[in-house]
Coordinates of C-alpha atoms and ligand atoms in Angstrom, one line a residue:
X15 CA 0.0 0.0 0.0
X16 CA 1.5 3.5 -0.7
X17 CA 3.0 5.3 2.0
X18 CA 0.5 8.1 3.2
X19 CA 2.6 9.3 6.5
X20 CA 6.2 10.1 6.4
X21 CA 6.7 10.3 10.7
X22 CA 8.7 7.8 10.6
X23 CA 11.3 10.5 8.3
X24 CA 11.7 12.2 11.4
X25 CA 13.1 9.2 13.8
X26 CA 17.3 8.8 13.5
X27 CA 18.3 7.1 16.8
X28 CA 22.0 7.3 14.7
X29 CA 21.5 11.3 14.1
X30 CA 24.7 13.1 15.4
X31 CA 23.6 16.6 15.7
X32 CA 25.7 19.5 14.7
X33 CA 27.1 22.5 17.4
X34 CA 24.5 24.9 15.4
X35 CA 21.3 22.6 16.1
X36 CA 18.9 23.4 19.0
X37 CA 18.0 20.5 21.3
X38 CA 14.9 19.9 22.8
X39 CA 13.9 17.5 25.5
X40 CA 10.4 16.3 25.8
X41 CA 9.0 14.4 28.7
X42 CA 5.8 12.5 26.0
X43 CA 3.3 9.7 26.2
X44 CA 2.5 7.9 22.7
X45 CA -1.4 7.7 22.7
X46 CA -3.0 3.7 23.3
X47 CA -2.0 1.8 20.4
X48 CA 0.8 3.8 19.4
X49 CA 4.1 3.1 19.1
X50 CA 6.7 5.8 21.2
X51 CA 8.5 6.0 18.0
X52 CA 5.5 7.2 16.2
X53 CA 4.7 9.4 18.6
X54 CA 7.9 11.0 18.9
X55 CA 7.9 11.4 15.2
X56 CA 5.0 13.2 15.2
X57 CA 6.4 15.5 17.5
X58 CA 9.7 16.3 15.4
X59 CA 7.4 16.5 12.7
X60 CA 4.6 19.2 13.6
X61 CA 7.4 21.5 15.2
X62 CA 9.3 21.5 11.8
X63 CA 8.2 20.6 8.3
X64 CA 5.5 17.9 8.6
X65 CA 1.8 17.3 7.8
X66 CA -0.2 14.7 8.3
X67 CA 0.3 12.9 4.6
X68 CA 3.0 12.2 2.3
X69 CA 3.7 15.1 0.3
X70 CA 5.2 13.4 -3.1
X71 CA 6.2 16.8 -5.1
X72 CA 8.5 18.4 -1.6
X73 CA 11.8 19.4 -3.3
X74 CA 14.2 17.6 -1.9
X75 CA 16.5 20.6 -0.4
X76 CA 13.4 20.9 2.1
X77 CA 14.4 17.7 4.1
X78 CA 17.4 19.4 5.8
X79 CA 14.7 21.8 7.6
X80 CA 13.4 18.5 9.0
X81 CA 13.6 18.3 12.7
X82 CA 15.0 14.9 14.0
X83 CA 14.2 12.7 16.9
X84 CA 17.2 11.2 17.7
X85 CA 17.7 10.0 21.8
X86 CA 15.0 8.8 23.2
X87 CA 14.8 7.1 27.0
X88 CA 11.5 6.2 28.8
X89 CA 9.0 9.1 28.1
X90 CA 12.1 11.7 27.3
X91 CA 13.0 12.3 23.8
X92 CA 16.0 14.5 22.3
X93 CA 14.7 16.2 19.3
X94 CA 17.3 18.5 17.3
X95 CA 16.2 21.0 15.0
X96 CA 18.4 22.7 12.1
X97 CA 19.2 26.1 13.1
X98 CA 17.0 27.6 9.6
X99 CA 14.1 26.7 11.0
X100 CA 14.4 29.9 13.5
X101 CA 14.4 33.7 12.7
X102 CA 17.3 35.2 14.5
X103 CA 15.8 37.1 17.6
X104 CA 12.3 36.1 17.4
X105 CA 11.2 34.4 20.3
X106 CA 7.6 34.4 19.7
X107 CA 8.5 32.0 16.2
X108 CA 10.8 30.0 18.4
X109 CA 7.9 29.0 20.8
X110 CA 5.2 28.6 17.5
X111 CA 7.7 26.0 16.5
X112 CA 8.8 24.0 19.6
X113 CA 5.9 25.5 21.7
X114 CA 2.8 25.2 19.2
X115 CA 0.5 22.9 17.8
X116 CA 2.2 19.9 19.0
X117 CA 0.5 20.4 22.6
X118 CA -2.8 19.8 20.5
X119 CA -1.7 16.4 18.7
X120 CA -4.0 13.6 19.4
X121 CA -0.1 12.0 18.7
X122 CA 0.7 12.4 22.1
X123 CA -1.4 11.7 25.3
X124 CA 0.8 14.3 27.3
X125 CA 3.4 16.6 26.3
X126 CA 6.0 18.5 28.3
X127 CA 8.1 20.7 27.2
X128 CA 11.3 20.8 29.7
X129 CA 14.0 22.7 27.9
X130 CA 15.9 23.6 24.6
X131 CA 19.8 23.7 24.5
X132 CA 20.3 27.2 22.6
X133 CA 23.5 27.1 20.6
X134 CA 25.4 30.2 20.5
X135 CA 24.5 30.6 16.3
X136 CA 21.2 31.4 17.9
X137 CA 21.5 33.3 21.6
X138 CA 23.9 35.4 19.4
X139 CA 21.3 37.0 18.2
X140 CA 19.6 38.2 21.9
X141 CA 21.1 41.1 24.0
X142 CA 20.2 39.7 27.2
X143 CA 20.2 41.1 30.6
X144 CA 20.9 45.1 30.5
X145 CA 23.0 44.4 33.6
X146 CA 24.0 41.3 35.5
X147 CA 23.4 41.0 38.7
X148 CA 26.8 42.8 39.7
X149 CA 25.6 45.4 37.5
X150 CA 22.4 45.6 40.0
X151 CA 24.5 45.4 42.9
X152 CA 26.6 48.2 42.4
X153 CA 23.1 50.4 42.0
X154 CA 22.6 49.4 45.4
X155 CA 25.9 49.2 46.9
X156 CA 24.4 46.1 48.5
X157 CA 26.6 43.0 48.3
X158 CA 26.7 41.3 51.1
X159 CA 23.0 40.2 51.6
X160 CA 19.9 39.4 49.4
X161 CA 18.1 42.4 47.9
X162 CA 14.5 42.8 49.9
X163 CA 11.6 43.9 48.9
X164 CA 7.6 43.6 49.9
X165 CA 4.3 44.6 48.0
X166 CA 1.6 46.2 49.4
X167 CA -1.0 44.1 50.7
X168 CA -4.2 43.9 50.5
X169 CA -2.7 42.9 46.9
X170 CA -5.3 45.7 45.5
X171 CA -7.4 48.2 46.5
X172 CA -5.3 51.4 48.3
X173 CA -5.5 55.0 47.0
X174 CA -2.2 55.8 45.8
X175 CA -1.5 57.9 48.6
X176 CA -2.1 55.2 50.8
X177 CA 0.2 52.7 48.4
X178 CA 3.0 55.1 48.8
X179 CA 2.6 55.6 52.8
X180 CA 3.2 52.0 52.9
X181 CA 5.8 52.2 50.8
X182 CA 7.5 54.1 53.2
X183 CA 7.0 52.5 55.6
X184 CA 8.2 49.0 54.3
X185 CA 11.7 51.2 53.1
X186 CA 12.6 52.7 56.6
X187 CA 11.8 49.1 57.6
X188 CA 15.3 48.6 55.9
X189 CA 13.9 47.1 52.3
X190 CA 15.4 48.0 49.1
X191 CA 12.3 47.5 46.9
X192 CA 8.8 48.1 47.0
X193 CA 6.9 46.1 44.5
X194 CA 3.0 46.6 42.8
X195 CA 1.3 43.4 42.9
X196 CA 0.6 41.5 39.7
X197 CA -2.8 42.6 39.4
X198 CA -2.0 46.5 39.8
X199 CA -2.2 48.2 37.0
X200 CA -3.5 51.9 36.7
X201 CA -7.2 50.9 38.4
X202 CA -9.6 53.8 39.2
X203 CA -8.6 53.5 42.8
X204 CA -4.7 53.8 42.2
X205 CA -4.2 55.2 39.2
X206 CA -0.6 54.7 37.6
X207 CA 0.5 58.1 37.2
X208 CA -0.8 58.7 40.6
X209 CA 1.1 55.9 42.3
X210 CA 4.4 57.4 40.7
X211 CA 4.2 60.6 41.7
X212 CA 3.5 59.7 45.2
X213 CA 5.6 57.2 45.5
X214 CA 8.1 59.4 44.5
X215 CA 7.7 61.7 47.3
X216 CA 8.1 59.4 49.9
X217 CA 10.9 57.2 47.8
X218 CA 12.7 60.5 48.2
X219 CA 12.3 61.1 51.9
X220 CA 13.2 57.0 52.8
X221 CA 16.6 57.6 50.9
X222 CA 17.0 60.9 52.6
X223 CA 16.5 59.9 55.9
X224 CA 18.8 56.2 55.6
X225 CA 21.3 57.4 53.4
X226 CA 20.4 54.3 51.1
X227 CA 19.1 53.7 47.8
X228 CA 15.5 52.8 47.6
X229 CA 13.1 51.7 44.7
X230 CA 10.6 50.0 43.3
X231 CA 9.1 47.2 40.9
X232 CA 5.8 49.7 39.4
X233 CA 4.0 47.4 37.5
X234 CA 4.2 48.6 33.4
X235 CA 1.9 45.9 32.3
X236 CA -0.5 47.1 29.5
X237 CA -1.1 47.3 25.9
X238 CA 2.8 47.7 24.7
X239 CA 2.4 51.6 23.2
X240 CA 1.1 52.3 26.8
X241 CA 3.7 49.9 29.1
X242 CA 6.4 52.3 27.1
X243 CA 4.7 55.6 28.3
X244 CA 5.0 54.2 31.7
X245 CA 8.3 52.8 31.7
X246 CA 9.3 56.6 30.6
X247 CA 7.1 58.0 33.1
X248 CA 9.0 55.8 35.6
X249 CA 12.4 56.6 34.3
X250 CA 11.9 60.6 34.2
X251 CA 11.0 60.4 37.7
X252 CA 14.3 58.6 38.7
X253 CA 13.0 55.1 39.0
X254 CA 15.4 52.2 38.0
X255 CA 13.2 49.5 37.7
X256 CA 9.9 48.7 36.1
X257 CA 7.7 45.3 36.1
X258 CA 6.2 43.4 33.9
X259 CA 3.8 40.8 33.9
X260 CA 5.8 38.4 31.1
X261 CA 3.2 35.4 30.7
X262 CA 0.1 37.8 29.9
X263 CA 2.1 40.7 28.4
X264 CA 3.8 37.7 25.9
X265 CA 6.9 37.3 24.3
X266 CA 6.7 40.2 22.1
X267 CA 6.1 42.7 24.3
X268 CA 8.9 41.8 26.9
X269 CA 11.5 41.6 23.6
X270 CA 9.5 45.1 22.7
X271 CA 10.4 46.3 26.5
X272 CA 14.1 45.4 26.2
X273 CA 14.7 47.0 23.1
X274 CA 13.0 50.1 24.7
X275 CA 15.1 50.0 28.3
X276 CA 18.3 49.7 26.2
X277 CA 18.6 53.3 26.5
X278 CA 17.4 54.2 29.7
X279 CA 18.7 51.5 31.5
X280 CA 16.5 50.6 33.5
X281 CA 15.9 46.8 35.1
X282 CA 13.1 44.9 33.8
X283 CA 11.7 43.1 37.0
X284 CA 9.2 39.8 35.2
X285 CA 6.3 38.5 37.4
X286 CA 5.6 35.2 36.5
X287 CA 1.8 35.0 36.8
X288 CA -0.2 32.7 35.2
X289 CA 3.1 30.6 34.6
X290 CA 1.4 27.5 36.5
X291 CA -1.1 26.8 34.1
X292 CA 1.2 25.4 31.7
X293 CA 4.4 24.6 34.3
X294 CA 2.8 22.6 37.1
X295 CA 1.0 19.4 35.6
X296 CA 4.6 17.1 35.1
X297 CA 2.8 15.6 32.0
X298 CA 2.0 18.1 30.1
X299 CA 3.2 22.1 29.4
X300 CA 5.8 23.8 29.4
X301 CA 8.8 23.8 32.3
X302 CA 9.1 26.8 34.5
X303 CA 12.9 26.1 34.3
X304 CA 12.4 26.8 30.2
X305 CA 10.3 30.0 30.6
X306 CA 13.2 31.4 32.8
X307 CA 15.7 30.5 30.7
X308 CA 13.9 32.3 28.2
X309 CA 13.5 35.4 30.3
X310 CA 16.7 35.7 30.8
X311 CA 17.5 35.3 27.2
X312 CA 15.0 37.9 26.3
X313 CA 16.9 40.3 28.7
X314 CA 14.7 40.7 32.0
X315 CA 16.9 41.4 35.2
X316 CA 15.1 39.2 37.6
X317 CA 12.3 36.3 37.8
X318 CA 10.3 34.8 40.3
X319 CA 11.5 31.1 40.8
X320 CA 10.1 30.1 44.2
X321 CA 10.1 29.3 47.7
X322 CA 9.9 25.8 48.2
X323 CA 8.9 26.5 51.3
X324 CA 6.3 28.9 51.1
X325 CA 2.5 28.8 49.8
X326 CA 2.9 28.2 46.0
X327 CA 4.0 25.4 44.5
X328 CA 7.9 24.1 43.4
X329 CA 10.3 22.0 45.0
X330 CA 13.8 22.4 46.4
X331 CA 15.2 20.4 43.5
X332 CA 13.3 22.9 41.3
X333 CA 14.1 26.1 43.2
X334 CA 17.9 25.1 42.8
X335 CA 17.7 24.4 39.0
X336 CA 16.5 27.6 37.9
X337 CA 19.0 29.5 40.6
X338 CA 21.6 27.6 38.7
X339 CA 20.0 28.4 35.3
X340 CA 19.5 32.1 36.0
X341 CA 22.7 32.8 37.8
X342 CA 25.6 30.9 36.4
X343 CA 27.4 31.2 32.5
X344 CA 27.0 27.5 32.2
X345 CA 24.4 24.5 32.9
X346 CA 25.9 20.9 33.1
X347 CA 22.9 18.4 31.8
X348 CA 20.8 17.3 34.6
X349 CA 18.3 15.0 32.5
X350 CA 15.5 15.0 33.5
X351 CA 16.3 18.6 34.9
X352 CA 17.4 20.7 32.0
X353 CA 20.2 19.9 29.2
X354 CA 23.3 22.0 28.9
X355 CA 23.6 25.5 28.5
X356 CA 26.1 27.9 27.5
X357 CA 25.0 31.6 27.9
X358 CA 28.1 32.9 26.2
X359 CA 27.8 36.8 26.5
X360 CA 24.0 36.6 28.0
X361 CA 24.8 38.2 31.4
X362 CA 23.2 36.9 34.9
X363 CA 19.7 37.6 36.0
X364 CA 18.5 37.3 39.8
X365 CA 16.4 34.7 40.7
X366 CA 13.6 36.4 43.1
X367 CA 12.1 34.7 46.2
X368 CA 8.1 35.3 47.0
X369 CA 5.0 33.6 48.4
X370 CA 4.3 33.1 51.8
X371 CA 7.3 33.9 53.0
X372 CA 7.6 35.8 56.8
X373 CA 11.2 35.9 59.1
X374 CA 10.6 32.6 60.3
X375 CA 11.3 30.8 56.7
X376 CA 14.1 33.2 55.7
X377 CA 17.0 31.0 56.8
X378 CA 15.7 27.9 55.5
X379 CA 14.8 30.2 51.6
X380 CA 18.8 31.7 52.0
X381 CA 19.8 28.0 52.5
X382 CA 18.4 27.0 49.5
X383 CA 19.1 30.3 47.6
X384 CA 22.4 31.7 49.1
X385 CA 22.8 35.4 49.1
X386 CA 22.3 36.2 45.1
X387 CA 18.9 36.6 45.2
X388 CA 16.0 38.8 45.4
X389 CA 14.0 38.1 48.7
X390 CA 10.1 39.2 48.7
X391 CA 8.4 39.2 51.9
X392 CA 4.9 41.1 51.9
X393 CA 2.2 39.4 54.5
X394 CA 4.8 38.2 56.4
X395 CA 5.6 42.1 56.9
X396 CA 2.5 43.4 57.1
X397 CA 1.0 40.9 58.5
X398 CA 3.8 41.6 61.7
X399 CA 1.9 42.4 65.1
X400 CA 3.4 45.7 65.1
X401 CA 3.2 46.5 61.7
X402 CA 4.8 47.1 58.2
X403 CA 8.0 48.7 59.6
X404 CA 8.8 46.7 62.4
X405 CA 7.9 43.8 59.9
X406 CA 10.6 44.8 57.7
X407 CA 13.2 44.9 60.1
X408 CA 12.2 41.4 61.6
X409 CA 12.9 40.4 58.0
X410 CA 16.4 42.4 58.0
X411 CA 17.4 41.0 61.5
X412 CA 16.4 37.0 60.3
X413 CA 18.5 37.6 57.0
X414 CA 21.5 39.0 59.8
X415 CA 21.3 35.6 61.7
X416 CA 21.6 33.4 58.9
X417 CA 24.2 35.7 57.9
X418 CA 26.0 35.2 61.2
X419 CA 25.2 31.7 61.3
X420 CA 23.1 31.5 64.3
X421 CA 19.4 30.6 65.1
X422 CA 16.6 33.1 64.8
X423 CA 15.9 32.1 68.5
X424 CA 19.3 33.6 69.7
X425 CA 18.9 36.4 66.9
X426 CA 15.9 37.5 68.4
X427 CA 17.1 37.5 71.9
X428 CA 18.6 40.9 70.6
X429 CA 15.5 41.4 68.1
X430 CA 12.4 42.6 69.2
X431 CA 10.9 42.9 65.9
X432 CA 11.9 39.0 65.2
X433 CA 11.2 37.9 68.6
X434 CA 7.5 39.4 68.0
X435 CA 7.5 37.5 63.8
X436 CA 8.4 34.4 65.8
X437 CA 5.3 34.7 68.5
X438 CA 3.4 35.0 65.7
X439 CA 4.6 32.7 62.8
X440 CA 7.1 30.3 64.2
X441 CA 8.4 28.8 61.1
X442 CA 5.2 28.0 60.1
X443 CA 5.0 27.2 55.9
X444 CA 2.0 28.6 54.7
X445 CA -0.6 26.3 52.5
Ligands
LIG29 C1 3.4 37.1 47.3 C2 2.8 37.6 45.9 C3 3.5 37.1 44.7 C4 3.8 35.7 44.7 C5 4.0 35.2 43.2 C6 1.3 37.2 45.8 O1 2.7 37.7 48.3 O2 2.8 39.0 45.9 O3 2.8 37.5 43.6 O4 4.9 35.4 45.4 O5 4.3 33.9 43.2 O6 0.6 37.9 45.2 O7 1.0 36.1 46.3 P1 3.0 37.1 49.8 P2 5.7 33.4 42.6 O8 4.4 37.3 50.1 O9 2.1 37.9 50.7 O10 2.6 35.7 49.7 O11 6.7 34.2 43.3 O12 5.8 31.9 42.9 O13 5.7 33.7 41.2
LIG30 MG1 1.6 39.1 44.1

């Protein structure tokens, strides 16, 4: 009988793939009655060239864009794809190709997409992080610690006056950073403009009256005409960072933000949210560790990455992984982790700590993390019997005793603040 599908055309278990090819690792499950071979043909093939059917009149030069599954171990397959297949700089193509219909296949039962070795023919095209974390740092003159920083909370609905008095509250607490929640925007209750003005003001009386540098993640997320207007509005009134919201604002708009920053300078701070409904199902979606490695690629300064330890979901093992991915100028393969990764001139982005956390979780966060992170704390602040300040400085004295290596028992001894977070909290983690 003639041939009608060609999958099998896109199955080498002998295909040696060259420096310039991408690799990506798929955790898959072939459907009932179909073969894993199949199925992982059908995923080389929908990412790259394929159709359902035989197509008798391809030219031949066509079969070198073909995309090649060529490991495969369990439910993991290595699929390599010719670097032509990829515009240079265009990360919304990249993820149409190995982040597209294939999801949708009744081919596979689950899909997951854990990561993609970049070659440097391709991240050669990407400017990456404004500045690395040193670069951060030195803005700061903060080296010794993690940066700190705490939103606002009730998550929404204070006047921007009111945003701003907390603000100041939560800086002469000792923070560096105060950050909008995700879902702030420019609402008719704390209106964008508003918020920056006032925050202003009493960003300018916190650094006055510590001597330090204080500032703030103000969420840009809009339409992308509009999150430039605000990023301007931001920088004009002295602001080093803004925030995006990089899973709803979209790939194009964070590249569209980095182009824009280029000149300013100023840090790109990503939110994460809505990244669970496509990284926490292990069968099927997309890796949290591949969106981050993407964000840094696309040239934000800093991503949420977890707690472990806190009220939203990721483990230790998980936590470390994208630390390592974020932070370091080279992965080693950790299948079924991530593959290897060479970031070449792609400088260092800060992995950022949130979610549940309060004083009594720092030491065990820092022990996962280390210092080279950014640690948000916001009800476990604010939440603090005596308030936003003396919240804040619980959170400054708990960072001091893991930095001195002693208990936050003993730390508090000398700690009101602390000794008061630990009436309250203990070490409780928070469901
Ligand atoms: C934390 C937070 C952050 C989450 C995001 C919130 O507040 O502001 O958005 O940390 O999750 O809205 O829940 P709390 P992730 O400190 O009061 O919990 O960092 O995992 O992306
Ligand atoms: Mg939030």
């Amino acid at each position: 009988m003639k041939k009608i599908d060609w999958y099998d055309e896109f199955v080498d278990l002998d295909h040696k793939p060259s420096p310039d090819e991408l690799i990506a690792l798929f955790y898959f499950e072939p459907p009932e009655g179909m073969s894993f071979s199949e199925s992982a043909g059908r995923i080389a093939s929908e990412s790259s060239t394929g159709t359902w059917t035989t197509l008798d009149r391809m030219p031949k030069r066509m079969r070198s864009l073909q995309a090649m599954a060529f490991e495969m171990r369990g439910n993991l397959v290595k699929i390599a794809y010719p670097l032509d297949l990829w515009e240079e700089g265009n990360m919304p193509q990249l993820m149409s190709g190995i982040a597209g219909n294939i999801f949708g296949m009744k081919g596979v039962r689950n899909l997951r997409l854990i990561d993609v070795s970049l070659p440097s023919s391709y991240i050669r095209h990407y400017k990456g992080p404004l500045h690395g974390m040193d670069g951060i740092r030195d803005m700061f003159k903060v080296y010794d610690r993690p940066l700190t920083g705490a939103v606002p909370k009730p998550k929404i609905g204070f006047s921007a006056s009111e945003h701003a008095e907390v603000a100041y509250e939560t800086w002469m607490g000792g923070f560096d950073l105060v950050k909008d929640d995700e879902n702030l925007s420019s609402q008719t209750f704390n209106r964008f403009d508003k918020r920056v003005q006032q925050m202003t003001i009493f960003r300018n009386r916190a650094e006055k009256e510590t001597g330090e540098k204080k500032d703030g993640l103000v969420n840009i997320t809009a339409e992308t005409d509009e999150m430039m207007r605000r990023a301007d509005i931001l920088h004009d009134a002295g602001w080093k960072y803004c925030m995006v919201d990089v899973v709803v604002a979209g790939f194009s708009a964070v590249q569209t933000v980095r182009e824009h920053v280029q000149d300013t300078g100023m840090i790109i701070h990503a939110h994460r949210a809505m990244h669970a409904a496509f990284t926490r199902n292990p069968h099927h979606g997309i890796s949290m560790l591949f969106l981050a490695k993407l964000m840094r690629l696309a040239g934000v300064n800093q991503i949420h990455t977890g707690t472990a330890v806190g009220k939203l979901v990721g483990s230790r093992e998980e936590v470390k992984a994208l630390a390592d991915l974020l932070r370091s100028d080279h992965l080693d393969e950790n299948i079924p982790l991530n593959l290897e990764q060479d970031w070449g001139h792609i400088r260092s982005s800060f992995p950022v700590s949130s979610g549940g956390l309060h004083p009594g979780l720092v030491p065990e966060v820092l022990d996962i993390y280390g210092k080279d992170l950014v640690l948000l704390v916001s009800g476990g602040i604010h939440g603090h019997p005596k308030g936003t300040r003396a919240g804040a400085k619980a959170t400054m004295q708990a960072i001091e005793a893991w930095k001195e290596g002693i208990s936050l028992e003993e730390k508090a001894q000398n700690g009101a603040e602390l000794s008061q977070a630990l009436e309250k909290w203990g070490h409780l983690r928070p469901k």
